[in-house]
JSON list of C-alpha atoms and ligand atoms in Angstrom, two decimals:
[
{"chain": "A", "resi": 273, "resn": "MET", "atom": "CA", "xyz": [6.61, 10.54, 16.82]},
{"chain": "A", "resi": 274, "resn": "LYS", "atom": "CA", "xyz": [3.58, 8.84, 18.34]},
{"chain": "A", "resi": 275, "resn": "ALA", "atom": "CA", "xyz": [2.47, 6.57, 15.52]},
{"chain": "A", "resi": 276, "resn": "VAL", "atom": "CA", "xyz": [3.62, 4.98, 12.28]},
{"chain": "A", "resi": 277, "resn": "LEU", "atom": "CA", "xyz": [1.12, 4.28, 9.50]},
{"chain": "A", "resi": 278, "resn": "PHE", "atom": "CA", "xyz": [2.22, 1.58, 7.10]},
{"chain": "A", "resi": 279, "resn": "ASP", "atom": "CA", "xyz": [1.28, 0.85, 3.55]},
{"chain": "A", "resi": 280, "resn": "LEU", "atom": "CA", "xyz": [1.20, -2.93, 3.00]},
{"chain": "A", "resi": 281, "resn": "ASP", "atom": "CA", "xyz": [1.89, -3.96, -0.60]},
{"chain": "A", "resi": 282, "resn": "GLY", "atom": "CA", "xyz": [5.57, -3.29, -1.36]},
{"chain": "A", "resi": 283, "resn": "VAL", "atom": "CA", "xyz": [6.40, -2.14, 2.19]},
{"chain": "A", "resi": 284, "resn": "ILE", "atom": "CA", "xyz": [5.56, -4.98, 4.57]},
{"chain": "A", "resi": 285, "resn": "THR", "atom": "CA", "xyz": [5.64, -7.70, 1.94]},
{"chain": "A", "resi": 286, "resn": "ASP", "atom": "CA", "xyz": [6.36, -7.90, -1.77]},
{"chain": "A", "resi": 287, "resn": "THR", "atom": "CA", "xyz": [2.79, -8.35, -2.98]},
{"chain": "A", "resi": 288, "resn": "ALA", "atom": "CA", "xyz": [3.18, -5.32, -5.29]},
{"chain": "A", "resi": 289, "resn": "VAL", "atom": "CA", "xyz": [4.68, -7.72, -7.82]},
{"chain": "A", "resi": 290, "resn": "TYR", "atom": "CA", "xyz": [1.65, -10.06, -7.60]},
{"chain": "A", "resi": 291, "resn": "HIS", "atom": "CA", "xyz": [-0.74, -7.17, -8.24]},
{"chain": "A", "resi": 292, "resn": "TYR", "atom": "CA", "xyz": [1.40, -6.31, -11.28]},
{"chain": "A", "resi": 293, "resn": "HIS", "atom": "CA", "xyz": [1.34, -9.86, -12.67]},
{"chain": "A", "resi": 294, "resn": "ALA", "atom": "CA", "xyz": [-2.41, -10.23, -12.10]},
{"chain": "A", "resi": 295, "resn": "TRP", "atom": "CA", "xyz": [-3.20, -6.93, -13.87]},
{"chain": "A", "resi": 296, "resn": "LYS", "atom": "CA", "xyz": [-0.78, -7.81, -16.67]},
{"chain": "A", "resi": 297, "resn": "ALA", "atom": "CA", "xyz": [-2.63, -11.11, -17.24]},
{"chain": "A", "resi": 298, "resn": "LEU", "atom": "CA", "xyz": [-5.96, -9.29, -17.40]},
{"chain": "A", "resi": 299, "resn": "GLY", "atom": "CA", "xyz": [-4.44, -6.68, -19.74]},
{"chain": "A", "resi": 300, "resn": "GLU", "atom": "CA", "xyz": [-3.28, -9.42, -22.12]},
{"chain": "A", "resi": 301, "resn": "LYS", "atom": "CA", "xyz": [-6.82, -10.79, -22.27]},
{"chain": "A", "resi": 302, "resn": "ILE", "atom": "CA", "xyz": [-8.31, -7.45, -23.28]},
{"chain": "A", "resi": 303, "resn": "GLY", "atom": "CA", "xyz": [-5.42, -6.27, -25.48]},
{"chain": "A", "resi": 304, "resn": "ILE", "atom": "CA", "xyz": [-3.90, -3.61, -23.22]},
{"chain": "A", "resi": 305, "resn": "GLU", "atom": "CA", "xyz": [-0.19, -3.80, -22.50]},
{"chain": "A", "resi": 306, "resn": "ILE", "atom": "CA", "xyz": [0.88, -3.19, -18.93]},
{"chain": "A", "resi": 307, "resn": "ASP", "atom": "CA", "xyz": [4.61, -2.73, -18.44]},
{"chain": "A", "resi": 308, "resn": "GLU", "atom": "CA", "xyz": [6.60, -1.92, -15.32]},
{"chain": "A", "resi": 309, "resn": "GLU", "atom": "CA", "xyz": [6.63, 1.80, -16.06]},
{"chain": "A", "resi": 310, "resn": "PHE", "atom": "CA", "xyz": [2.83, 2.02, -16.37]},
{"chain": "A", "resi": 311, "resn": "ASN", "atom": "CA", "xyz": [2.50, -0.22, -13.33]},
{"chain": "A", "resi": 312, "resn": "GLU", "atom": "CA", "xyz": [4.03, 2.56, -11.19]},
{"chain": "A", "resi": 313, "resn": "GLU", "atom": "CA", "xyz": [0.81, 4.51, -11.82]},
{"chain": "A", "resi": 314, "resn": "LEU", "atom": "CA", "xyz": [-1.23, 1.60, -10.41]},
{"chain": "A", "resi": 315, "resn": "LYS", "atom": "CA", "xyz": [0.71, 1.23, -7.17]},
{"chain": "A", "resi": 316, "resn": "GLY", "atom": "CA", "xyz": [-1.30, 2.29, -4.14]},
{"chain": "A", "resi": 317, "resn": "VAL", "atom": "CA", "xyz": [-4.41, 2.76, -6.27]},
{"chain": "A", "resi": 318, "resn": "SER", "atom": "CA", "xyz": [-7.63, 0.88, -5.43]},
{"chain": "A", "resi": 319, "resn": "ARG", "atom": "CA", "xyz": [-8.81, -2.10, -7.48]},
{"chain": "A", "resi": 320, "resn": "THR", "atom": "CA", "xyz": [-11.58, -0.16, -9.25]},
{"chain": "A", "resi": 321, "resn": "ASP", "atom": "CA", "xyz": [-9.40, 2.89, -9.92]},
{"chain": "A", "resi": 322, "resn": "SER", "atom": "CA", "xyz": [-6.62, 0.63, -11.23]},
{"chain": "A", "resi": 323, "resn": "LEU", "atom": "CA", "xyz": [-8.97, -1.00, -13.73]},
{"chain": "A", "resi": 324, "resn": "ASN", "atom": "CA", "xyz": [-10.21, 2.41, -14.86]},
{"chain": "A", "resi": 325, "resn": "ARG", "atom": "CA", "xyz": [-6.63, 3.59, -15.41]},
{"chain": "A", "resi": 326, "resn": "ILE", "atom": "CA", "xyz": [-5.86, 0.44, -17.42]},
{"chain": "A", "resi": 327, "resn": "LEU", "atom": "CA", "xyz": [-8.95, 0.88, -19.60]},
{"chain": "A", "resi": 328, "resn": "ALA", "atom": "CA", "xyz": [-8.09, 4.56, -20.11]},
{"chain": "A", "resi": 329, "resn": "LYS", "atom": "CA", "xyz": [-4.58, 3.56, -21.24]},
{"chain": "A", "resi": 330, "resn": "GLY", "atom": "CA", "xyz": [-6.12, 1.36, -23.94]},
{"chain": "A", "resi": 331, "resn": "ASN", "atom": "CA", "xyz": [-8.79, 3.96, -24.82]},
{"chain": "A", "resi": 332, "resn": "LYS", "atom": "CA", "xyz": [-11.40, 1.44, -23.73]},
{"chain": "A", "resi": 333, "resn": "GLU", "atom": "CA", "xyz": [-13.16, 3.35, -20.94]},
{"chain": "A", "resi": 334, "resn": "GLU", "atom": "CA", "xyz": [-16.47, 3.15, -22.80]},
{"chain": "A", "resi": 335, "resn": "ALA", "atom": "CA", "xyz": [-15.99, -0.37, -24.19]},
{"chain": "A", "resi": 336, "resn": "TYR", "atom": "CA", "xyz": [-17.38, -2.24, -21.18]},
{"chain": "A", "resi": 337, "resn": "SER", "atom": "CA", "xyz": [-20.53, -2.08, -19.07]},
{"chain": "A", "resi": 338, "resn": "GLN", "atom": "CA", "xyz": [-20.38, -1.60, -15.31]},
{"chain": "A", "resi": 339, "resn": "THR", "atom": "CA", "xyz": [-21.14, -5.30, -14.84]},
{"chain": "A", "resi": 340, "resn": "GLU", "atom": "CA", "xyz": [-18.34, -6.31, -17.22]},
{"chain": "A", "resi": 341, "resn": "LYS", "atom": "CA", "xyz": [-15.91, -4.06, -15.32]},
{"chain": "A", "resi": 342, "resn": "GLU", "atom": "CA", "xyz": [-16.94, -5.63, -12.02]},
{"chain": "A", "resi": 343, "resn": "THR", "atom": "CA", "xyz": [-16.40, -9.09, -13.52]},
{"chain": "A", "resi": 344, "resn": "MET", "atom": "CA", "xyz": [-12.91, -8.09, -14.74]},
{"chain": "A", "resi": 345, "resn": "ALA", "atom": "CA", "xyz": [-11.95, -6.65, -11.34]},
{"chain": "A", "resi": 346, "resn": "ALA", "atom": "CA", "xyz": [-13.24, -9.80, -9.62]},
{"chain": "A", "resi": 347, "resn": "GLU", "atom": "CA", "xyz": [-11.31, -11.99, -12.06]},
{"chain": "A", "resi": 348, "resn": "LYS", "atom": "CA", "xyz": [-8.09, -10.08, -11.35]},
{"chain": "A", "resi": 349, "resn": "ASN", "atom": "CA", "xyz": [-8.71, -10.47, -7.64]},
{"chain": "A", "resi": 350, "resn": "GLU", "atom": "CA", "xyz": [-9.28, -14.24, -7.94]},
{"chain": "A", "resi": 351, "resn": "LEU", "atom": "CA", "xyz": [-5.96, -14.61, -9.76]},
{"chain": "A", "resi": 352, "resn": "TYR", "atom": "CA", "xyz": [-4.27, -12.39, -7.16]},
{"chain": "A", "resi": 353, "resn": "LYS", "atom": "CA", "xyz": [-5.72, -14.52, -4.34]},
{"chain": "A", "resi": 354, "resn": "THR", "atom": "CA", "xyz": [-4.22, -17.69, -5.83]},
{"chain": "A", "resi": 355, "resn": "MET", "atom": "CA", "xyz": [-0.84, -15.89, -5.90]},
{"chain": "A", "resi": 356, "resn": "ILE", "atom": "CA", "xyz": [-0.98, -14.97, -2.19]},
{"chain": "A", "resi": 357, "resn": "GLU", "atom": "CA", "xyz": [-2.36, -18.36, -1.11]},
{"chain": "A", "resi": 358, "resn": "GLU", "atom": "CA", "xyz": [0.98, -19.76, 0.07]},
{"chain": "A", "resi": 359, "resn": "MET", "atom": "CA", "xyz": [2.25, -16.61, 1.82]},
{"chain": "A", "resi": 360, "resn": "SER", "atom": "CA", "xyz": [3.80, -17.05, 5.25]},
{"chain": "A", "resi": 361, "resn": "PRO", "atom": "CA", "xyz": [6.08, -15.14, 7.68]},
{"chain": "A", "resi": 362, "resn": "LYS", "atom": "CA", "xyz": [9.04, -15.88, 5.37]},
{"chain": "A", "resi": 363, "resn": "ASP", "atom": "CA", "xyz": [7.50, -13.31, 2.98]},
{"chain": "A", "resi": 364, "resn": "ILE", "atom": "CA", "xyz": [7.89, -10.38, 5.39]},
{"chain": "A", "resi": 365, "resn": "LEU", "atom": "CA", "xyz": [10.32, -7.92, 3.77]},
{"chain": "A", "resi": 366, "resn": "PRO", "atom": "CA", "xyz": [13.75, -7.41, 5.42]},
{"chain": "A", "resi": 367, "resn": "GLY", "atom": "CA", "xyz": [13.82, -5.18, 8.49]},
{"chain": "A", "resi": 368, "resn": "ILE", "atom": "CA", "xyz": [10.05, -4.98, 8.94]},
{"chain": "A", "resi": 369, "resn": "LYS", "atom": "CA", "xyz": [9.69, -7.42, 11.85]},
{"chain": "A", "resi": 370, "resn": "ALA", "atom": "CA", "xyz": [12.53, -5.72, 13.75]},
{"chain": "A", "resi": 371, "resn": "LEU", "atom": "CA", "xyz": [10.97, -2.33, 13.05]},
{"chain": "A", "resi": 372, "resn": "LEU", "atom": "CA", "xyz": [7.56, -3.44, 14.36]},
{"chain": "A", "resi": 373, "resn": "ASP", "atom": "CA", "xyz": [9.21, -4.92, 17.48]},
{"chain": "A", "resi": 374, "resn": "GLY", "atom": "CA", "xyz": [11.14, -1.69, 18.03]},
{"chain": "A", "resi": 375, "resn": "LEU", "atom": "CA", "xyz": [8.00, 0.44, 17.70]},
{"chain": "A", "resi": 376, "resn": "LYS", "atom": "CA", "xyz": [6.15, -1.78, 20.18]},
{"chain": "A", "resi": 377, "resn": "GLU", "atom": "CA", "xyz": [9.04, -1.56, 22.69]},
{"chain": "A", "resi": 378, "resn": "ARG", "atom": "CA", "xyz": [8.81, 2.23, 22.57]},
{"chain": "A", "resi": 379, "resn": "ASN", "atom": "CA", "xyz": [5.00, 2.25, 22.78]},
{"chain": "A", "resi": 380, "resn": "ILE", "atom": "CA", "xyz": [4.71, 3.90, 19.38]},
{"chain": "A", "resi": 381, "resn": "LEU", "atom": "CA", "xyz": [1.34, 3.09, 17.84]},
{"chain": "A", "resi": 382, "resn": "ILE", "atom": "CA", "xyz": [1.13, 1.08, 14.60]},
{"chain": "A", "resi": 383, "resn": "GLY", "atom": "CA", "xyz": [-1.55, 1.44, 11.94]},
{"chain": "A", "resi": 384, "resn": "LEU", "atom": "CA", "xyz": [-2.24, -0.05, 8.53]},
{"chain": "A", "resi": 385, "resn": "ALA", "atom": "CA", "xyz": [-3.19, 2.38, 5.75]},
{"chain": "A", "resi": 386, "resn": "SER", "atom": "CA", "xyz": [-3.46, 0.04, 2.77]},
{"chain": "A", "resi": 387, "resn": "ALA", "atom": "CA", "xyz": [-5.87, 0.40, -0.15]},
{"chain": "A", "resi": 388, "resn": "SER", "atom": "CA", "xyz": [-6.05, -3.39, -0.34]},
{"chain": "A", "resi": 389, "resn": "GLN", "atom": "CA", "xyz": [-9.18, -5.20, 0.72]},
{"chain": "A", "resi": 390, "resn": "ASN", "atom": "CA", "xyz": [-6.93, -8.27, 1.04]},
{"chain": "A", "resi": 391, "resn": "GLY", "atom": "CA", "xyz": [-4.82, -6.49, 3.68]},
{"chain": "A", "resi": 392, "resn": "PRO", "atom": "CA", "xyz": [-6.21, -8.21, 6.82]},
{"chain": "A", "resi": 393, "resn": "THR", "atom": "CA", "xyz": [-5.86, -11.67, 5.17]},
{"chain": "A", "resi": 394, "resn": "ILE", "atom": "CA", "xyz": [-2.24, -10.96, 4.25]},
{"chain": "A", "resi": 395, "resn": "LEU", "atom": "CA", "xyz": [-1.37, -9.72, 7.76]},
{"chain": "A", "resi": 396, "resn": "GLU", "atom": "CA", "xyz": [-2.85, -12.99, 9.11]},
{"chain": "A", "resi": 397, "resn": "LYS", "atom": "CA", "xyz": [-0.74, -15.07, 6.72]},
{"chain": "A", "resi": 398, "resn": "LEU", "atom": "CA", "xyz": [2.37, -13.12, 7.77]},
{"chain": "A", "resi": 399, "resn": "GLN", "atom": "CA", "xyz": [1.36, -13.54, 11.43]},
{"chain": "A", "resi": 400, "resn": "LEU", "atom": "CA", "xyz": [1.64, -9.77, 11.97]},
{"chain": "A", "resi": 401, "resn": "THR", "atom": "CA", "xyz": [-1.98, -8.90, 12.84]},
{"chain": "A", "resi": 402, "resn": "ASP", "atom": "CA", "xyz": [-1.29, -8.50, 16.58]},
{"chain": "A", "resi": 403, "resn": "TYR", "atom": "CA", "xyz": [1.23, -5.70, 15.98]},
{"chain": "A", "resi": 404, "resn": "PHE", "atom": "CA", "xyz": [-1.43, -3.43, 14.51]},
{"chain": "A", "resi": 405, "resn": "ASP", "atom": "CA", "xyz": [-3.37, -1.12, 16.81]},
{"chain": "A", "resi": 406, "resn": "GLU", "atom": "CA", "xyz": [-5.65, -0.06, 13.94]},
{"chain": "A", "resi": 407, "resn": "ILE", "atom": "CA", "xyz": [-6.33, -1.30, 10.42]},
{"chain": "A", "resi": 408, "resn": "VAL", "atom": "CA", "xyz": [-8.17, 1.19, 8.22]},
{"chain": "A", "resi": 409, "resn": "ASP", "atom": "CA", "xyz": [-10.94, -0.45, 6.19]},
{"chain": "A", "resi": 410, "resn": "PRO", "atom": "CA", "xyz": [-10.47, 0.89, 2.63]},
{"chain": "A", "resi": 411, "resn": "ALA", "atom": "CA", "xyz": [-14.04, -0.11, 1.70]},
{"chain": "A", "resi": 412, "resn": "LYS", "atom": "CA", "xyz": [-15.34, 2.60, 4.05]},
{"chain": "A", "resi": 413, "resn": "LEU", "atom": "CA", "xyz": [-13.41, 5.46, 2.43]},
{"chain": "A", "resi": 414, "resn": "LYS", "atom": "CA", "xyz": [-14.78, 7.99, -0.02]},
{"chain": "A", "resi": 415, "resn": "ALA", "atom": "CA", "xyz": [-11.50, 8.62, -1.83]},
{"chain": "A", "resi": 416, "resn": "GLY", "atom": "CA", "xyz": [-8.40, 6.51, -2.49]},
{"chain": "A", "resi": 417, "resn": "LYS", "atom": "CA", "xyz": [-4.73, 7.54, -2.50]},
{"chain": "A", "resi": 418, "resn": "PRO", "atom": "CA", "xyz": [-3.47, 10.17, -3.43]},
{"chain": "A", "resi": 419, "resn": "ASP", "atom": "CA", "xyz": [-6.35, 11.58, -1.35]},
{"chain": "A", "resi": 420, "resn": "PRO", "atom": "CA", "xyz": [-5.19, 11.85, 2.30]},
{"chain": "A", "resi": 421, "resn": "GLU", "atom": "CA", "xyz": [-8.39, 10.25, 3.70]},
{"chain": "A", "resi": 422, "resn": "ILE", "atom": "CA", "xyz": [-6.86, 6.83, 4.45]},
{"chain": "A", "resi": 423, "resn": "PHE", "atom": "CA", "xyz": [-3.96, 8.33, 6.44]},
{"chain": "A", "resi": 424, "resn": "LEU", "atom": "CA", "xyz": [-6.17, 10.89, 8.23]},
{"chain": "A", "resi": 425, "resn": "THR", "atom": "CA", "xyz": [-8.59, 8.09, 9.17]},
{"chain": "A", "resi": 426, "resn": "GLY", "atom": "CA", "xyz": [-5.69, 6.01, 10.49]},
{"chain": "A", "resi": 427, "resn": "ALA", "atom": "CA", "xyz": [-4.45, 8.87, 12.69]},
{"chain": "A", "resi": 428, "resn": "LYS", "atom": "CA", "xyz": [-7.97, 9.56, 13.97]},
{"chain": "A", "resi": 429, "resn": "ASP", "atom": "CA", "xyz": [-8.56, 5.86, 14.76]},
{"chain": "A", "resi": 430, "resn": "LEU", "atom": "CA", "xyz": [-5.26, 5.78, 16.67]},
{"chain": "A", "resi": 431, "resn": "GLY", "atom": "CA", "xyz": [-6.19, 8.99, 18.51]},
{"chain": "A", "resi": 432, "resn": "VAL", "atom": "CA", "xyz": [-3.11, 10.93, 17.40]},
{"chain": "A", "resi": 433, "resn": "LYS", "atom": "CA", "xyz": [-2.56, 14.14, 15.44]},
{"chain": "A", "resi": 434, "resn": "PRO", "atom": "CA", "xyz": [-1.36, 13.75, 11.83]},
{"chain": "A", "resi": 435, "resn": "GLN", "atom": "CA", "xyz": [1.71, 15.84, 12.72]},
{"chain": "A", "resi": 436, "resn": "ASP", "atom": "CA", "xyz": [2.75, 13.16, 15.22]},
{"chain": "A", "resi": 437, "resn": "CYS", "atom": "CA", "xyz": [2.67, 10.39, 12.60]},
{"chain": "A", "resi": 438, "resn": "VAL", "atom": "CA", "xyz": [5.11, 9.03, 10.07]},
{"chain": "A", "resi": 439, "resn": "GLY", "atom": "CA", "xyz": [3.71, 7.30, 6.97]},
{"chain": "A", "resi": 440, "resn": "VAL", "atom": "CA", "xyz": [5.71, 4.64, 5.12]},
{"chain": "A", "resi": 441, "resn": "GLU", "atom": "CA", "xyz": [5.01, 4.05, 1.42]},
{"chain": "A", "resi": 442, "resn": "ASP", "atom": "CA", "xyz": [6.42, 2.54, -1.78]},
{"chain": "A", "resi": 443, "resn": "ALA", "atom": "CA", "xyz": [4.04, 4.32, -4.19]},
{"chain": "A", "resi": 444, "resn": "ALA", "atom": "CA", "xyz": [4.00, 7.87, -5.55]},
{"chain": "A", "resi": 445, "resn": "ALA", "atom": "CA", "xyz": [0.24, 8.08, -4.92]},
{"chain": "A", "resi": 446, "resn": "GLY", "atom": "CA", "xyz": [0.84, 7.00, -1.31]},
{"chain": "A", "resi": 447, "resn": "VAL", "atom": "CA", "xyz": [3.60, 9.54, -0.69]},
{"chain": "A", "resi": 448, "resn": "GLU", "atom": "CA", "xyz": [1.30, 12.24, -2.05]},
{"chain": "A", "resi": 449, "resn": "ALA", "atom": "CA", "xyz": [-1.49, 11.07, 0.26]},
{"chain": "A", "resi": 450, "resn": "ILE", "atom": "CA", "xyz": [0.81, 11.23, 3.30]},
{"chain": "A", "resi": 451, "resn": "ALA", "atom": "CA", "xyz": [1.99, 14.73, 2.39]},
{"chain": "A", "resi": 452, "resn": "ALA", "atom": "CA", "xyz": [-1.62, 15.88, 1.86]},
{"chain": "A", "resi": 453, "resn": "ALA", "atom": "CA", "xyz": [-2.43, 14.50, 5.33]},
{"chain": "A", "resi": 454, "resn": "ASP", "atom": "CA", "xyz": [0.30, 16.79, 6.72]},
{"chain": "A", "resi": 455, "resn": "MET", "atom": "CA", "xyz": [2.39, 13.85, 7.89]},
{"chain": "A", "resi": 456, "resn": "VAL", "atom": "CA", "xyz": [6.07, 13.09, 7.55]},
{"chain": "A", "resi": 457, "resn": "SER", "atom": "CA", "xyz": [6.66, 10.47, 4.86]},
{"chain": "A", "resi": 458, "resn": "VAL", "atom": "CA", "xyz": [9.31, 7.85, 4.30]},
{"chain": "A", "resi": 459, "resn": "GLY", "atom": "CA", "xyz": [9.38, 6.36, 0.80]},
{"chain": "A", "resi": 460, "resn": "VAL", "atom": "CA", "xyz": [10.85, 2.95, 0.07]},
{"chain": "A", "resi": 461, "resn": "GLY", "atom": "CA", "xyz": [12.22, 2.56, -3.44]},
{"chain": "A", "resi": 462, "resn": "ASP", "atom": "CA", "xyz": [13.37, 4.78, -6.26]},
{"chain": "A", "resi": 463, "resn": "ALA", "atom": "CA", "xyz": [14.13, 8.40, -5.31]},
{"chain": "A", "resi": 464, "resn": "ASP", "atom": "CA", "xyz": [13.02, 9.62, -8.76]},
{"chain": "A", "resi": 465, "resn": "THR", "atom": "CA", "xyz": [9.56, 8.07, -8.34]},
{"chain": "A", "resi": 466, "resn": "LEU", "atom": "CA", "xyz": [9.17, 8.99, -4.66]},
{"chain": "A", "resi": 467, "resn": "GLY", "atom": "CA", "xyz": [10.85, 12.39, -4.79]},
{"chain": "A", "resi": 468, "resn": "LYS", "atom": "CA", "xyz": [8.08, 14.11, -2.85]},
{"chain": "A", "resi": 469, "resn": "ALA", "atom": "CA", "xyz": [8.76, 12.03, 0.28]},
{"chain": "A", "resi": 470, "resn": "THR", "atom": "CA", "xyz": [10.38, 13.65, 3.32]},
{"chain": "A", "resi": 471, "resn": "LYS", "atom": "CA", "xyz": [13.02, 10.89, 3.08]},
{"chain": "A", "resi": 472, "resn": "VAL", "atom": "CA", "xyz": [13.56, 8.05, 0.60]},
{"chain": "A", "resi": 473, "resn": "VAL", "atom": "CA", "xyz": [15.40, 4.81, 1.41]},
{"chain": "A", "resi": 474, "resn": "PRO", "atom": "CA", "xyz": [16.23, 2.25, -1.29]},
{"chain": "A", "resi": 475, "resn": "GLU", "atom": "CA", "xyz": [14.88, -0.78, 0.57]},
{"chain": "A", "resi": 476, "resn": "THR", "atom": "CA", "xyz": [12.96, -1.85, 3.67]},
{"chain": "A", "resi": 477, "resn": "GLY", "atom": "CA", "xyz": [16.14, -3.08, 5.39]},
{"chain": "A", "resi": 478, "resn": "ALA", "atom": "CA", "xyz": [17.05, 0.58, 5.96]},
{"chain": "A", "resi": 479, "resn": "LEU", "atom": "CA", "xyz": [13.84, 1.23, 7.94]},
{"chain": "A", "resi": 480, "resn": "THR", "atom": "CA", "xyz": [14.64, 1.43, 11.66]},
{"chain": "A", "resi": 481, "resn": "VAL", "atom": "CA", "xyz": [12.90, 3.14, 14.57]},
{"chain": "A", "resi": 482, "resn": "GLU", "atom": "CA", "xyz": [15.93, 5.41, 14.91]},
{"chain": "A", "resi": 483, "resn": "LEU", "atom": "CA", "xyz": [15.69, 6.48, 11.27]},
{"chain": "A", "resi": 484, "resn": "LEU", "atom": "CA", "xyz": [11.95, 7.20, 11.49]},
{"chain": "A", "resi": 485, "resn": "GLU", "atom": "CA", "xyz": [12.43, 9.17, 14.74]},
{"chain": "A", "resi": 486, "resn": "GLU", "atom": "CA", "xyz": [15.26, 11.15, 13.15]},
{"chain": "A", "resi": 487, "resn": "VAL", "atom": "CA", "xyz": [13.31, 11.98, 9.98]},
{"chain": "A", "resi": 488, "resn": "TRP", "atom": "CA", "xyz": [10.27, 12.99, 12.06]},
{"chain": "A", "resi": 489, "resn": "SER", "atom": "CA", "xyz": [12.33, 15.14, 14.50]},
{"chain": "A", "resi": 490, "resn": "GLU", "atom": "CA", "xyz": [14.16, 16.94, 11.70]},
{"chain": "A", "resi": 491, "resn": "ALA", "atom": "CA", "xyz": [10.92, 17.69, 9.85]},
{"chain": "A", "resi": 492, "resn": "VAL", "atom": "CA", "xyz": [8.63, 18.54, 12.79]},
{"chain": "A", "resi": 493, "resn": "GLY", "atom": "CA", "xyz": [10.50, 18.69, 16.08]},
{"chain": "B", "resi": 675, "resn": "BG6", "atom": "C1", "xyz": [-2.72, -1.36, -2.97]},
{"chain": "B", "resi": 675, "resn": "BG6", "atom": "C2", "xyz": [-1.86, -1.84, -4.11]},
{"chain": "B", "resi": 675, "resn": "BG6", "atom": "O1", "xyz": [-2.06, -1.58, -1.77]},
{"chain": "B", "resi": 675, "resn": "BG6", "atom": "O2", "xyz": [-3.95, -2.07, -2.94]},
{"chain": "B", "resi": 675, "resn": "BG6", "atom": "C3", "xyz": [-2.62, -1.73, -5.43]},
{"chain": "B", "resi": 675, "resn": "BG6", "atom": "O3", "xyz": [-0.68, -1.07, -4.17]},
{"chain": "B", "resi": 675, "resn": "BG6", "atom": "C4", "xyz": [-3.95, -2.45, -5.32]},
{"chain": "B", "resi": 675, "resn": "BG6", "atom": "O4", "xyz": [-1.83, -2.29, -6.46]},
{"chain": "B", "resi": 675, "resn": "BG6", "atom": "C5", "xyz": [-4.73, -1.93, -4.12]},
{"chain": "B", "resi": 675, "resn": "BG6", "atom": "O5", "xyz": [-4.71, -2.27, -6.50]},
{"chain": "B", "resi": 675, "resn": "BG6", "atom": "C6", "xyz": [-6.07, -2.64, -3.92]},
{"chain": "B", "resi": 675, "resn": "BG6", "atom": "O6", "xyz": [-5.83, -3.96, -3.59]},
{"chain": "B", "resi": 675, "resn": "BG6", "atom": "P1", "xyz": [-6.95, -5.10, -3.55]},
{"chain": "B", "resi": 675, "resn": "BG6", "atom": "O7", "xyz": [-6.24, -6.25, -2.85]},
{"chain": "B", "resi": 675, "resn": "BG6", "atom": "O8", "xyz": [-8.09, -4.58, -2.74]},
{"chain": "B", "resi": 675, "resn": "BG6", "atom": "O9", "xyz": [-7.33, -5.40, -4.95]},
{"chain": "B", "resi": 676, "resn": "MG", "atom": "MG1", "xyz": [2.32, -0.11, -1.76]}
]
């Protein structure tokens, strides 16, 4: 294992819940209900694709102009930004700091493969930016998760082969993207939702360098 590519929202910090609340608020305004079950389909999915999925759920794909959709996405993002305003290192999920330290000690490269355009700001607030050897810019990608492009770009930027990487994800779309990139995946969360992952752990506290090395060795080595 030469590199680990991390998703951000729901893996490094619990911002997945803020995305959910911000979309839910927008949904209420336009009469589309977003519950936790539907929200699973939004996890890992870009802002624009999320809005399109929400509109499709309410059969309202054709109800708004492109400009109106851009305004709605911007409005959701403004609300989301107020929610992340006060974030600090106390918001790093359990086990993540120790994992990043362990990876650094072993000279294993660290990359960020998050669909979020707020990713770099959040890493700054968590004071984790310096751990990351590469941060993929999702604005430069042609396709979002479940397409493998974000993980393949991360591996390329780090100068490693996909087969030498482990990807860590909390979303079904993300696990699919890692698998399509021909990488070993570790899912964090519900085994039913993340069943396609090489290994699923219930929470971030279970993520250790030893575990990632073991999962990678068993799958590839
Ligand atoms: C992903 C989240 O990490 O980023 C999604 O799981 C979110 O819920 C996506 O829609 C895009 O985030 P942002 O911050 O660019 O709107
Ligand atoms: Mg996520």
